CSV table of C-alpha atoms and ligand atoms in Angstrom, one decimal:
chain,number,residue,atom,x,y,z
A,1,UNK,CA,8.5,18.7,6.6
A,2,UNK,CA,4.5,18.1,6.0
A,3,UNK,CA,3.0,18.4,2.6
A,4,UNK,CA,-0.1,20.9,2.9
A,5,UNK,CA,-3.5,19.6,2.1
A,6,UNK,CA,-4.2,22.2,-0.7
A,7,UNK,CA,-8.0,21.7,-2.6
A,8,UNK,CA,-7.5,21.0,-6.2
A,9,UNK,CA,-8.4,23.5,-8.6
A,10,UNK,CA,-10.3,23.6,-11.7
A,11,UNK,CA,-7.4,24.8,-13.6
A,12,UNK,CA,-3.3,25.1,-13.5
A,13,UNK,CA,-0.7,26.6,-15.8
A,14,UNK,CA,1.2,23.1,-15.9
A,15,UNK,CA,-0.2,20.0,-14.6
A,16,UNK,CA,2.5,17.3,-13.9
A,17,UNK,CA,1.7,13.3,-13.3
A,18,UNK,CA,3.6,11.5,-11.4
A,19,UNK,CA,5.1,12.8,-8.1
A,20,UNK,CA,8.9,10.8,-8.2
A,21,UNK,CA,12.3,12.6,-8.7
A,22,UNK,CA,11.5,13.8,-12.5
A,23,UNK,CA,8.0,15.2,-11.7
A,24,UNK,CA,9.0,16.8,-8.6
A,25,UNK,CA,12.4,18.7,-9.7
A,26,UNK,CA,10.4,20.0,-12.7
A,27,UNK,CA,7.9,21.7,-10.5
A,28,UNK,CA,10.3,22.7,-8.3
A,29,UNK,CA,12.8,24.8,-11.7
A,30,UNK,CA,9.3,26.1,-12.8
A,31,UNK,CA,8.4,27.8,-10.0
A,32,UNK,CA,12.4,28.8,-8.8
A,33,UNK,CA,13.4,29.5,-12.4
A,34,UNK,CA,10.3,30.1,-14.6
A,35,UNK,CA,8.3,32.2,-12.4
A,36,UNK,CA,5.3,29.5,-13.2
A,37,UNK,CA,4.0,28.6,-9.3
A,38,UNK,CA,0.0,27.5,-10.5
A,39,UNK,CA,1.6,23.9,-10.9
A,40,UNK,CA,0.0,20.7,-9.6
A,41,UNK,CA,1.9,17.8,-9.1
A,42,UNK,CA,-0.9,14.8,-8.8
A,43,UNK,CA,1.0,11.1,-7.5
A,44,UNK,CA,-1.5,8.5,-7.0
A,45,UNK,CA,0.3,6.7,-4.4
A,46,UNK,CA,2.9,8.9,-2.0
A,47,UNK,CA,5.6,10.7,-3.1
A,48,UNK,CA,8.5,8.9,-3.9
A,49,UNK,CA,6.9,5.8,-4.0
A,50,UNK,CA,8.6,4.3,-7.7
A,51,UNK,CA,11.4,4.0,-8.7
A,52,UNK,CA,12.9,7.5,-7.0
A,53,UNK,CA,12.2,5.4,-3.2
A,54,UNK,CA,13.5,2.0,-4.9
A,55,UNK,CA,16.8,2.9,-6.4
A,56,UNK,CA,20.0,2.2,-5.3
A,57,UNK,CA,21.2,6.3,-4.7
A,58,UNK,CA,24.4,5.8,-7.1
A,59,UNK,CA,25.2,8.9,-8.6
A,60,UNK,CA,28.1,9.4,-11.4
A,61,UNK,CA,28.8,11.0,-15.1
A,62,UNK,CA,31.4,8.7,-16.3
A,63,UNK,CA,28.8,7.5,-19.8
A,64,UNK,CA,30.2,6.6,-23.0
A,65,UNK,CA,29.1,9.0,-25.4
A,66,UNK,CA,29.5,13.0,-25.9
A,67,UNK,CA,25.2,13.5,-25.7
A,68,UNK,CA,25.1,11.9,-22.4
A,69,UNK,CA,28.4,13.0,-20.7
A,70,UNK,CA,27.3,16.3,-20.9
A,71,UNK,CA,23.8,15.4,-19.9
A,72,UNK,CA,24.7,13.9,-16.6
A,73,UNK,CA,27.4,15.7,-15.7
A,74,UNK,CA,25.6,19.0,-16.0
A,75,UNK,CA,23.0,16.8,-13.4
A,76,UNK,CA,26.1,15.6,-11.1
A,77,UNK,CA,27.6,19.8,-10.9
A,78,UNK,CA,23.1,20.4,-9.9
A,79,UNK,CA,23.8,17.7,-7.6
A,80,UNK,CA,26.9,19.0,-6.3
A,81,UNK,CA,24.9,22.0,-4.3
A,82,UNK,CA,21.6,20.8,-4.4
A,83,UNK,CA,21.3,20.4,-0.5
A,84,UNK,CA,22.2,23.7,0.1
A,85,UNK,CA,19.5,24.9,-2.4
A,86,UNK,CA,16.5,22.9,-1.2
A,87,UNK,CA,17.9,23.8,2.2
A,88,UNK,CA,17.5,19.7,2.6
A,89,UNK,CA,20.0,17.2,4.1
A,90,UNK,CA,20.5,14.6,1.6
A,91,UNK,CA,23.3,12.8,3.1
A,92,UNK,CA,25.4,13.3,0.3
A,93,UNK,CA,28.6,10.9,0.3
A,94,UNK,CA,31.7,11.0,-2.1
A,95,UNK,CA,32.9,7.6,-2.4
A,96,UNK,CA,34.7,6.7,-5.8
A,97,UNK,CA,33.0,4.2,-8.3
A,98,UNK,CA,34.9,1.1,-9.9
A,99,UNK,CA,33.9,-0.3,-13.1
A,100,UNK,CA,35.9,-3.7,-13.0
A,101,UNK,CA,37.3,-5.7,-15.7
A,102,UNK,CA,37.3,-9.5,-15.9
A,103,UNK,CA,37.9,-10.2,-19.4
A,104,UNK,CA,39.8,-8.6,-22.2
A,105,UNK,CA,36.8,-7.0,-24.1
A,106,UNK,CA,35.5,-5.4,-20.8
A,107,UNK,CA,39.2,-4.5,-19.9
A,108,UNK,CA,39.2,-2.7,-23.5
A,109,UNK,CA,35.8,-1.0,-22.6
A,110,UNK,CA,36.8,0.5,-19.3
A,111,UNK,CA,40.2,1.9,-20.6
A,112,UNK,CA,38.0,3.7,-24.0
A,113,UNK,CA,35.6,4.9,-20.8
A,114,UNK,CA,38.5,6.5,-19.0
A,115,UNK,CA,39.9,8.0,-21.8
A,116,UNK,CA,36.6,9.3,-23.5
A,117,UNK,CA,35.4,10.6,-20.1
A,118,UNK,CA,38.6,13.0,-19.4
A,119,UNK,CA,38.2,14.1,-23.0
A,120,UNK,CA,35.2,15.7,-21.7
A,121,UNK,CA,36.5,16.6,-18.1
A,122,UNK,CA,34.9,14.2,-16.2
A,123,UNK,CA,37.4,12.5,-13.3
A,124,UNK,CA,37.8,8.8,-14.2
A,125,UNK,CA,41.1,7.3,-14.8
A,126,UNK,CA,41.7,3.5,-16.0
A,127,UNK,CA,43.6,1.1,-12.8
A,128,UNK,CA,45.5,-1.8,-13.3
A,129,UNK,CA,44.7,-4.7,-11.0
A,130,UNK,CA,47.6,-3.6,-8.6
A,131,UNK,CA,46.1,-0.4,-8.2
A,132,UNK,CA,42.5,-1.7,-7.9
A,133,UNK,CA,43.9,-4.0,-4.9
A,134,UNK,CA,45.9,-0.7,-3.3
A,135,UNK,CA,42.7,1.8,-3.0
A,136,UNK,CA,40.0,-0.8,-2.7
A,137,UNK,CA,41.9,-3.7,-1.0
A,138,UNK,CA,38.2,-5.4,0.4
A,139,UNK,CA,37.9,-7.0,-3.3
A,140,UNK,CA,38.6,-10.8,-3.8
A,141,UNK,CA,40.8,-9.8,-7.0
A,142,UNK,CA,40.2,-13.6,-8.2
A,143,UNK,CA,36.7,-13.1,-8.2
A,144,UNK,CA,36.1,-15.7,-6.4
A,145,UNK,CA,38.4,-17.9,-7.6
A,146,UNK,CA,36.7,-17.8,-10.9
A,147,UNK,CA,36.9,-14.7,-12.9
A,148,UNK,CA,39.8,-12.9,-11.7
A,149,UNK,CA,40.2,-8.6,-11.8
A,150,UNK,CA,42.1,-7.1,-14.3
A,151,UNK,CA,41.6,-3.8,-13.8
A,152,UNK,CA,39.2,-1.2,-13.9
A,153,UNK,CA,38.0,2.3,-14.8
A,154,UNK,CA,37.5,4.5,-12.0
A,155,UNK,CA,35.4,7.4,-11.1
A,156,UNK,CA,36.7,9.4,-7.6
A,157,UNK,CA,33.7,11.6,-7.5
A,158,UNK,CA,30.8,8.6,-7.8
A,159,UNK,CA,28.3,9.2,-4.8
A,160,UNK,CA,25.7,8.2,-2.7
A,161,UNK,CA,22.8,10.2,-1.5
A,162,UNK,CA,19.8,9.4,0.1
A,163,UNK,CA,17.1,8.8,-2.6
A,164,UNK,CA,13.5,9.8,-0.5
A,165,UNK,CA,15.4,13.1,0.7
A,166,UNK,CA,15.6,14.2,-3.1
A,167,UNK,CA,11.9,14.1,-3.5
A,168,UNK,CA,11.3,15.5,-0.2
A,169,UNK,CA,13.5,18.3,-0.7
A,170,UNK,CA,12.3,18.8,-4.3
A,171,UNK,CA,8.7,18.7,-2.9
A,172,UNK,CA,9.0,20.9,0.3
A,173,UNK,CA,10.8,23.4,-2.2
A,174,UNK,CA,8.3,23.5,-4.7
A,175,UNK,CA,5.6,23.7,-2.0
A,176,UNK,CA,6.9,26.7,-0.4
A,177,UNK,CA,7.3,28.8,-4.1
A,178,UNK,CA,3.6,28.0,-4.5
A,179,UNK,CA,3.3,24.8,-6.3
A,180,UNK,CA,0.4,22.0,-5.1
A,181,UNK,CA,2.4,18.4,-4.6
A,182,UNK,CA,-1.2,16.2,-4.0
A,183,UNK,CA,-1.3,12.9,-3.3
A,184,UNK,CA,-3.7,10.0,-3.5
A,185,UNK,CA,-4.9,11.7,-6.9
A,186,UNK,CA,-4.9,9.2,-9.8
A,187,UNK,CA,-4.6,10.6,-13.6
A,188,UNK,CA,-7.0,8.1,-15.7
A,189,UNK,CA,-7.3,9.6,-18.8
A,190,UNK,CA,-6.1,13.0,-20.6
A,191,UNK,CA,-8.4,15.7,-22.4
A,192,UNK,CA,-7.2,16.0,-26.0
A,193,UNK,CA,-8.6,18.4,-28.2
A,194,UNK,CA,-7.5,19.4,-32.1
A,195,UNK,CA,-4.6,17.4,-31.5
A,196,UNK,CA,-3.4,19.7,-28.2
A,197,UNK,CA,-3.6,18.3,-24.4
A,198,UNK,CA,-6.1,20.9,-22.6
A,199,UNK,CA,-6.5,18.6,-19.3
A,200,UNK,CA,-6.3,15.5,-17.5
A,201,UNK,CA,-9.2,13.4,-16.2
A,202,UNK,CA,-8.4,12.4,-12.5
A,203,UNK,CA,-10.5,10.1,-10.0
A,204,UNK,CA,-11.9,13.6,-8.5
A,205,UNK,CA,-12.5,14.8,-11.9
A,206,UNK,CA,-11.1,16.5,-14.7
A,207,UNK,CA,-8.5,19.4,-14.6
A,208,UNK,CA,-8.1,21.8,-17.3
A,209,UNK,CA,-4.0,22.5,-17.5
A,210,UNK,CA,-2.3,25.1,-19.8
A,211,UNK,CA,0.7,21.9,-20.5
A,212,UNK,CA,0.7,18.2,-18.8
A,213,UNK,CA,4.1,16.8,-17.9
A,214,UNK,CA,4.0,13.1,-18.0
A,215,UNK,CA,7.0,12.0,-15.1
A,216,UNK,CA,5.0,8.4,-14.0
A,217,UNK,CA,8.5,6.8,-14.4
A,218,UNK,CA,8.1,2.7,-15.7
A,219,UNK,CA,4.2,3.2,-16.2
A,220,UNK,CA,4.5,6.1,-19.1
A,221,UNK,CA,2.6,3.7,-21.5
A,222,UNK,CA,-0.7,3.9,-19.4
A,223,UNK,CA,-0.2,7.7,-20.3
A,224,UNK,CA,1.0,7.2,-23.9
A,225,UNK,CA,-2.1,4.6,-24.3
A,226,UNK,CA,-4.5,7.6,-23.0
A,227,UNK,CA,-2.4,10.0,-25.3
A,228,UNK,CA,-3.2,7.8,-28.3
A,229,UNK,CA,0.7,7.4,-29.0
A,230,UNK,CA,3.5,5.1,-29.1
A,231,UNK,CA,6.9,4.9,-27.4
A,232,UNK,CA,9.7,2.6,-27.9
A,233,UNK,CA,9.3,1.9,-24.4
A,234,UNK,CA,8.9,-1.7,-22.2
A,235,UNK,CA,8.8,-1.6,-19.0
A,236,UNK,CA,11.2,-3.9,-16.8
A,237,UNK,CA,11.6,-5.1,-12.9
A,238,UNK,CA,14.7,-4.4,-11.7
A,239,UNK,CA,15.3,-5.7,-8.0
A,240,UNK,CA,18.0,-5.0,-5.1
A,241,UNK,CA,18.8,-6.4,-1.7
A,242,UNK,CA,20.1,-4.7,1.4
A,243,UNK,CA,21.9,-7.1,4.3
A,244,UNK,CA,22.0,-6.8,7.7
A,245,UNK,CA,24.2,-3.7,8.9
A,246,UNK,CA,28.0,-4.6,9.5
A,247,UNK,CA,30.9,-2.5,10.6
A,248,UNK,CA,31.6,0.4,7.8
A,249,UNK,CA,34.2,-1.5,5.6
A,250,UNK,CA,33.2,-0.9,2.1
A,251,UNK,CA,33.9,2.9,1.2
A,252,UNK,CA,33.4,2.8,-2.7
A,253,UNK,CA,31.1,1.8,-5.3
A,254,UNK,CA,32.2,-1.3,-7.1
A,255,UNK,CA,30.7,-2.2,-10.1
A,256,UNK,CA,31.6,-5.0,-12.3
A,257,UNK,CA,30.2,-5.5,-16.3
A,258,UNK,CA,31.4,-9.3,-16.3
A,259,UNK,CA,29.5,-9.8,-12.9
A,260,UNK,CA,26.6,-7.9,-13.8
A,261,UNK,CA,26.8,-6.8,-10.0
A,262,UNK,CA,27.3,-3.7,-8.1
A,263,UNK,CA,27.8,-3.4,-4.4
A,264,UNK,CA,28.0,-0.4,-1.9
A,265,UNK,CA,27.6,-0.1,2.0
A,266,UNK,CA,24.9,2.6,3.2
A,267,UNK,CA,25.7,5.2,5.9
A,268,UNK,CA,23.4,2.7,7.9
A,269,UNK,CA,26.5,-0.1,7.2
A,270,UNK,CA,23.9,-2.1,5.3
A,271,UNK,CA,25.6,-3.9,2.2
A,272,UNK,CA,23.7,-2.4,-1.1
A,273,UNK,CA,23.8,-5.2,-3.4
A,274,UNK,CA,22.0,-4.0,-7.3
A,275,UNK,CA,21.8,-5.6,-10.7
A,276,UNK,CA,20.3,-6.5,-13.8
A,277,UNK,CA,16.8,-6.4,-15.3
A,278,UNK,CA,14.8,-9.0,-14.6
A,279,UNK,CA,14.4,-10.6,-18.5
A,280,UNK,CA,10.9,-10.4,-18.5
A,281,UNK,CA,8.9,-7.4,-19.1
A,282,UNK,CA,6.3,-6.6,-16.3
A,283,UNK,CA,4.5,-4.3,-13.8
A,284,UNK,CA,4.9,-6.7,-11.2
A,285,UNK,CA,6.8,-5.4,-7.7
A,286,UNK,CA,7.4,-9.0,-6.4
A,287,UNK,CA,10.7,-9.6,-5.0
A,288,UNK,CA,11.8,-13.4,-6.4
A,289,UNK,CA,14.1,-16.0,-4.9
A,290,UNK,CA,16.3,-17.1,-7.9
A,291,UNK,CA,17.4,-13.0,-8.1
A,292,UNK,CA,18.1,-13.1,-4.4
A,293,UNK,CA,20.2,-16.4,-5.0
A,294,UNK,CA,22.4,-15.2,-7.8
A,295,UNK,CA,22.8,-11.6,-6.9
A,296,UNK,CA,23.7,-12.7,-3.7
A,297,UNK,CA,26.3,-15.4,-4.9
A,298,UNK,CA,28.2,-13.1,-7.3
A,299,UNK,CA,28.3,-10.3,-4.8
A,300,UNK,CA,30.4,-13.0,-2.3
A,301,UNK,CA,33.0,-13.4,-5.6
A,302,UNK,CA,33.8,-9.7,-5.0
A,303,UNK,CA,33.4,-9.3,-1.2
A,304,UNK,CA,33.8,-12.7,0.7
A,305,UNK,CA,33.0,-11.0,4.0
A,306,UNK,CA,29.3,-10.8,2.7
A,307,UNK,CA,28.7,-14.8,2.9
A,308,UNK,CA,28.6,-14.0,7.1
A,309,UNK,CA,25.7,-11.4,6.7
A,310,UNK,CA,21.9,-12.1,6.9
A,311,UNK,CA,19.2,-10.7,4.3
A,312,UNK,CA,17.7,-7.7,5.8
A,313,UNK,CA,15.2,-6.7,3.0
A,314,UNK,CA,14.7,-6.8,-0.7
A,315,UNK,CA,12.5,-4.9,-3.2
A,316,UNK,CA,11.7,-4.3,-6.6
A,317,UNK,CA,11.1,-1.1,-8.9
A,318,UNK,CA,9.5,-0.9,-12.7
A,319,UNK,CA,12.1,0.6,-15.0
A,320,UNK,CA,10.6,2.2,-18.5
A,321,UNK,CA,13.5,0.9,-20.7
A,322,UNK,CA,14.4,2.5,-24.0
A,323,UNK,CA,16.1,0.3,-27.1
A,324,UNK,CA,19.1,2.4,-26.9
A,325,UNK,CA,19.3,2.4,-23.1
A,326,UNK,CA,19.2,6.4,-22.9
A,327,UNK,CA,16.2,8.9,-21.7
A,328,UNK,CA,13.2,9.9,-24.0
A,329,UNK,CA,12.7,13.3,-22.9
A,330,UNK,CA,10.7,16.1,-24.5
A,331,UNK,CA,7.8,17.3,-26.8
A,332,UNK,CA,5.5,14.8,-28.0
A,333,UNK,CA,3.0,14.0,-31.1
A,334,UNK,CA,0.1,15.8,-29.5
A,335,UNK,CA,1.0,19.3,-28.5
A,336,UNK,CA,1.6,20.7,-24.9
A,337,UNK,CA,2.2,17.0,-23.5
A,338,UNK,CA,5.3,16.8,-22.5
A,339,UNK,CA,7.3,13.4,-21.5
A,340,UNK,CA,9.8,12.7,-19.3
A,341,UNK,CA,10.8,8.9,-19.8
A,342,UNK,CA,12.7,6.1,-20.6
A,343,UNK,CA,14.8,6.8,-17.5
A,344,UNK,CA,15.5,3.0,-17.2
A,345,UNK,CA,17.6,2.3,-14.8
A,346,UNK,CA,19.5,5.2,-14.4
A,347,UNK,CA,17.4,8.1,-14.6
A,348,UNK,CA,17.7,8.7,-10.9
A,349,UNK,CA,21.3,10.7,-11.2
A,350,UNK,CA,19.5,12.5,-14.5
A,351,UNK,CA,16.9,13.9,-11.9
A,352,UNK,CA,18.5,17.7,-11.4
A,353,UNK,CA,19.1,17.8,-15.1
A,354,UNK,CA,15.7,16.7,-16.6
A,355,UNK,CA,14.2,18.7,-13.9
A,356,UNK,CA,15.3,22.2,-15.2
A,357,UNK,CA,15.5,21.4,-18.4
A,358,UNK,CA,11.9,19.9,-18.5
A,359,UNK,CA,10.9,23.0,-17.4
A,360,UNK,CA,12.9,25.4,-19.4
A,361,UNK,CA,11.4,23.7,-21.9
A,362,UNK,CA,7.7,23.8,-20.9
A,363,UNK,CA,8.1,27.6,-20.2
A,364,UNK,CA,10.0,28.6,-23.3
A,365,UNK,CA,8.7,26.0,-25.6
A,366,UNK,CA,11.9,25.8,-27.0
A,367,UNK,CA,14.5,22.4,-26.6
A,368,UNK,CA,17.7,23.0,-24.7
A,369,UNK,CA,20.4,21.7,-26.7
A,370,UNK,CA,21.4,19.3,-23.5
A,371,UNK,CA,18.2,17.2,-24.1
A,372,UNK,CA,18.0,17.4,-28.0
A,373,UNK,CA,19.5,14.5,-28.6
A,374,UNK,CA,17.1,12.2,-26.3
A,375,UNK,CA,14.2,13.4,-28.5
A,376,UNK,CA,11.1,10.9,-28.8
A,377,UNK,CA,11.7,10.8,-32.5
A,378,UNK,CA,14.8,10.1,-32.3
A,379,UNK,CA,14.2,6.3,-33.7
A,380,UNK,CA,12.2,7.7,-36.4
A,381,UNK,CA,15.5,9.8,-37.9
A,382,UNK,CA,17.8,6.8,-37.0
A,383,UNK,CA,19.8,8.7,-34.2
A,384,UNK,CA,20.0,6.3,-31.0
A,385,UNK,CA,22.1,7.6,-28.3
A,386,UNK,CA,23.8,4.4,-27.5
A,387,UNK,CA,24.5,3.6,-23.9
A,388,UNK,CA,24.2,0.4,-22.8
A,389,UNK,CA,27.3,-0.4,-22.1
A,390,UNK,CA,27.1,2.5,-19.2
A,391,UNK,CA,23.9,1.1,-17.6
A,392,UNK,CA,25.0,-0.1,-14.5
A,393,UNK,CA,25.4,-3.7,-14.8
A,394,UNK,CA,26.6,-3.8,-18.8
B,1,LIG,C1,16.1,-1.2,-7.8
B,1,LIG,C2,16.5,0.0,-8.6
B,1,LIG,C3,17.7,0.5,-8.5
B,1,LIG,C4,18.0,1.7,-9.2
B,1,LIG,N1,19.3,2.3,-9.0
B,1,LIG,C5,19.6,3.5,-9.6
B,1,LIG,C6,20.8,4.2,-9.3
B,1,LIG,O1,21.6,3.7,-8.5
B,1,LIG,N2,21.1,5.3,-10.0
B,1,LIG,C7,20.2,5.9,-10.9
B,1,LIG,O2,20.5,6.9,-11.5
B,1,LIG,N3,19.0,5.3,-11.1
B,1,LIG,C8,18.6,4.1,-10.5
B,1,LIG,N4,17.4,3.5,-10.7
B,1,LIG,C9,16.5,4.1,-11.7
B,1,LIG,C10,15.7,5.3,-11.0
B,1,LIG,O3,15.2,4.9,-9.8
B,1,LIG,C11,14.5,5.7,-11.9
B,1,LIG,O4,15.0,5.9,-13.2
B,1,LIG,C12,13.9,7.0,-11.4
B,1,LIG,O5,13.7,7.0,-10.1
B,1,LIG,C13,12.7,7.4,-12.2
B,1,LIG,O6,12.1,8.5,-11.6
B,1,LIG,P1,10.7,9.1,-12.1
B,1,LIG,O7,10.4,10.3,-11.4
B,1,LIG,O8,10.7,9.1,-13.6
B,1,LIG,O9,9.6,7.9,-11.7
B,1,LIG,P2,9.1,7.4,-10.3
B,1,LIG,O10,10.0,7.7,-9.2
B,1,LIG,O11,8.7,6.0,-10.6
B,1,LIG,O12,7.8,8.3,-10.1
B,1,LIG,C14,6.7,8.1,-10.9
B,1,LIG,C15,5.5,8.3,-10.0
B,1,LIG,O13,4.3,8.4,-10.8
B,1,LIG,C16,3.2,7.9,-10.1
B,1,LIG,N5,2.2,7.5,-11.1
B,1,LIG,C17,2.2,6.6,-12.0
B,1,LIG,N6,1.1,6.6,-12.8
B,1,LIG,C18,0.3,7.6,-12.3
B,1,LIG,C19,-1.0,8.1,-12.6
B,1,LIG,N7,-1.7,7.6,-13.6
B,1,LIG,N8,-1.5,9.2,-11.9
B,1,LIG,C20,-0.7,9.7,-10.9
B,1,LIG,N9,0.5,9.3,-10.5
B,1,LIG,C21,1.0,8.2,-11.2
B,1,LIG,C22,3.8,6.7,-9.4
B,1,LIG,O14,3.0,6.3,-8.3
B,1,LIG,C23,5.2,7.2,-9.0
B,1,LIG,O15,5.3,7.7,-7.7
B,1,LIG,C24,17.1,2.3,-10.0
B,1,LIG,C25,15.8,1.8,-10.1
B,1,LIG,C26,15.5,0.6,-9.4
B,1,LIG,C27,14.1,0.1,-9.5
C-alpha cells in the first residue's frame, strides 16, 4: 500500500498531530463512522515511527480496575476483527499471557487479578506453580535459582500482532474514505483564539481546522506548552531487545511483576525481551548498555535457553506517563483541542478503543461513558484510575 501525495489544504474539519496508532485510528472512525472525511493527519517523521513502531505488540484486557477493564476489553473485542475490517494482515496471534508470582504479595495480587477480571468476563484464571510448569513447561520455575514461581494469573486470550501493520492498515483505510495521512509535516505551534483552537501552525504554514486532535504520543507537552496548558504528564524511555531468531519454542507471553521482565518469541522466532521505564525522564532514543545487561540477565532466570542466543537489535521509545499509570484522554482547557495521551506504556492495546471513541467524541461533542473516567481533570476532582500494578512490568 502507498500513501498518496495529496497537497495540503488551507482548511480541514478535524486536523489530527501525530500519525502513530492513536492519531491514525481516530481518522480512520471519523471518516468510517462519523461521515467526517476532510481530516488531515500531519506526522513529522513517518508514520509509525513512535512508540506505535517501537512497542512490543502485547495485547490483553486482564487490568485491575472496573474503568479500565471495560476500556480495554471493548479495544481487545475491536481488535478481535480489526484485520478483516482494514482488509489488512496483522498477523494476529493468540498465545496466553502469564503474570507470574515470586513472592507472597505478588502471589496475592495475581489471584485478586483473576478473580476481579472474571467478575467482569474477561478469561484469566489464577495457576498454581504445578500448573504454570504443565502449560508453559520452558519456565525455570526456580527463577533461576533465586526467586522461585509460585504461581500465576493467566490470560488465554493475550496476543501478539504486528505493531507497523496497525498503522498501516489504519492509514491505507482512512486514505481510501478520503482522509489526507501527510508526512514530513511538523506542527510548531497552534492558532488559539477566545480561548478556542481554530488552527495549527506547521513548517509549510498555518492550517485553519474546525477541531485539532493532539495523538504525538510521549511528546504531548510540546503541544500542551503551545496550548498554554498543563498535564500531569513526564515523559519516559522505555527500551526492548530482540535476539537472534531460534527454533519456535516459546508460545506464550510470560510476564513476571517480581522480575520486572516480560518475554515472548516473534513469528520471526526472535526472543522479545521488554521492561521497565528507564528512571530518568527524557526525550532521548538511545539504547544503553546497563538496560541490555539486566534485562538480559533476568530474562535467562525465566528461560535458560536464552543465555545461548546473540543480541540481534535493541531500541527505545518515549512513553508520556501519567501519575496514576492510566490514559488522559479527552476535551481540554481550551476548546476544540482534543488530547489523546498519557498512553504510557500500554496505550498500544488501547489503540481501537481511543480511536473511535476519540472520534465519537470530536463528532458528537459529547464524552462516551468508556473514556469518562480518564478525563484530563481528573487529578483536579481527586479521581485517579489506579493501575499500575497492571502496567506491564508492576
Ligand atoms: C519499547 C516499548 C514497548 C511497548 N510495548 C507495548 C505493548 O506491548 N503493549 C502496549 O499496549 N503498549 C506498548 N507500548 C506503548 C505504546 O507503544 C504507546 O503507548 C503507543 O504506541 C502510543 O501511540 P501514539 O499513537 O499515542 O503515539 P506514537 O506512536 O508515538 O505516535 C506519535 C506520532 O506523533 C508524531 N509527532 C510528534 N510531535 C509532532 C509534531 N509536533 N508534529 C507532527 N507530528 C508529531 C511522532 O513523530 C509520532 O509518529 C510500548 C512502548 C515502547 C516504547
Amino acid at each position: 500500500m502507498k500513501l498518496t501525495r495529496g497537497e495540503l489544504r488551507p482548511s480541514y474539519d478535524v486536523v489530527i498531530i501525530g500519525g502513530g496508532g492513536h492519531g491514525m485510528a481516530t481518522a480512520y472512525y471519523l471518516a468510517k463512522r462519523f461521515g467526517i472525511t476532510n481530516v488531515a493527519v500531519l506526522e513529522r517523521s513517518y508514520i509509525g515511527s513512535g512508540g506505535t513502531g517501537r512497542n512490543t505488540t502485547v495485547l490483553r484486557a486482564n487490568y485491575k480496575t472496573p474503568e479500565t477493564i471495560r476500556f480495554y476489553q471493548e479495544s481487545f473485542e475491536l481488535y478481535a476483527g480489526l484485520q478483516q475490517e482494514l482488509d489488512y494482515h496483522m498477523l494476529r496471534s493468540e498465545r496466553g499471557l502469564f503474570w507470574l508470582a515470586h513472592s507472597e504479595p505478588q502471589l496475592r495480587n495475581q489471584r485478586e487479578r483473576a478473580l476481579q477480571n472474571q467478575h467482569f468476563g474477561v478469561d484469566t484464571v489464577y495457576l498454581d506453580a504445578h500448573q504454570v510448569h504443565e502449560v508453559c513447561p520452558q519456565i525455570d520455575m526456580t527463577g533461576g535459582g533465586k526467586r522461585p514461581v509460585l504461581g500465576a494469573a493467566y490470560h488465554p486470550p493475550g496476543s501478539i500482532i504486528r505493531h507497523d501493520a496497525v498503522v498501516w492498515g489504519y492509514a491505507g483505510a482512512a486514505q481510501r474514505l478520503g482522509v489526507q495521512v501527510l508526512q514530513g509535516i511538523e506542527v510548531t505551534g497552534l492558532t488559539i483564539q477566545g480561548g478556542r483552537c481554530v488552527g495549527v501552525v506547521t513548517d509549510r504554514g498555518p492550517i485553519a481546522a474546525g477541531a485539532v486532535l493532539s495523538a504525538v504520543g510521549g511528546y504531548v507537552t510540546d503541544i500542551a506548552t503551545m496550548a498554554g496548558i498543563r498535564l500531569p504528564i513526564v515523559s519516559h524511555p522505555l527500551q526492548a531487545l530482540v535476539t537472534e531468531s531460534y527454533l519456535p519454542v516459546l508460545d506464550h507471553i510470560v510476564a513476571s511483576a517480581d522480575l520486572h521482565i516480560y518475554v515472548s518469541q516473534s513469528a520471526r522466532g526472535e526472543v522479545l525481551i521488554g521492561a521497565e521505564i528507564d528512571p530518568y525522564s527524557s526525550y532521548s532514543t538511545r539504547s544503553t548498555f546497563p538496560f541490555l545487561a539486566s534485562a538480559a540477565a533476568r530474562a535467562i532466570d525465566l528461560f535458560p535457553f536464552v543465555a545461548k542466543l546473540k543480541v540481534l537489535r535493541q531500541w527505545t521509545g518515549i512513553c508520556d506517563m501519567t501519575p496514576d499509570y492510566s490514559p488522559l484522554i479527552g476535551t481540554s482547557d481550551v476548546d476544540r483541542l482534543f488530547i489523546s495521551s498519557g498512553w504510557g506504556t500500554w496505550g498500544f492495546k488501547a489503540i481501537p478503543v481511543s480511536g473511535l471513541r476519540m472520534a465519537e467524541l470530536i463528532a458528537t461533542g459529547v464524552v462516551p461513558p468508556v473514556l469518562a473516567p480518564f478525563a484530563l481533570d481528573r487529578f483536579r476532582r481527586d479521581r485517579a484510575v489506579p493501575e499500575r500494578a497492571s502496567a506491564g512490568t508492576h
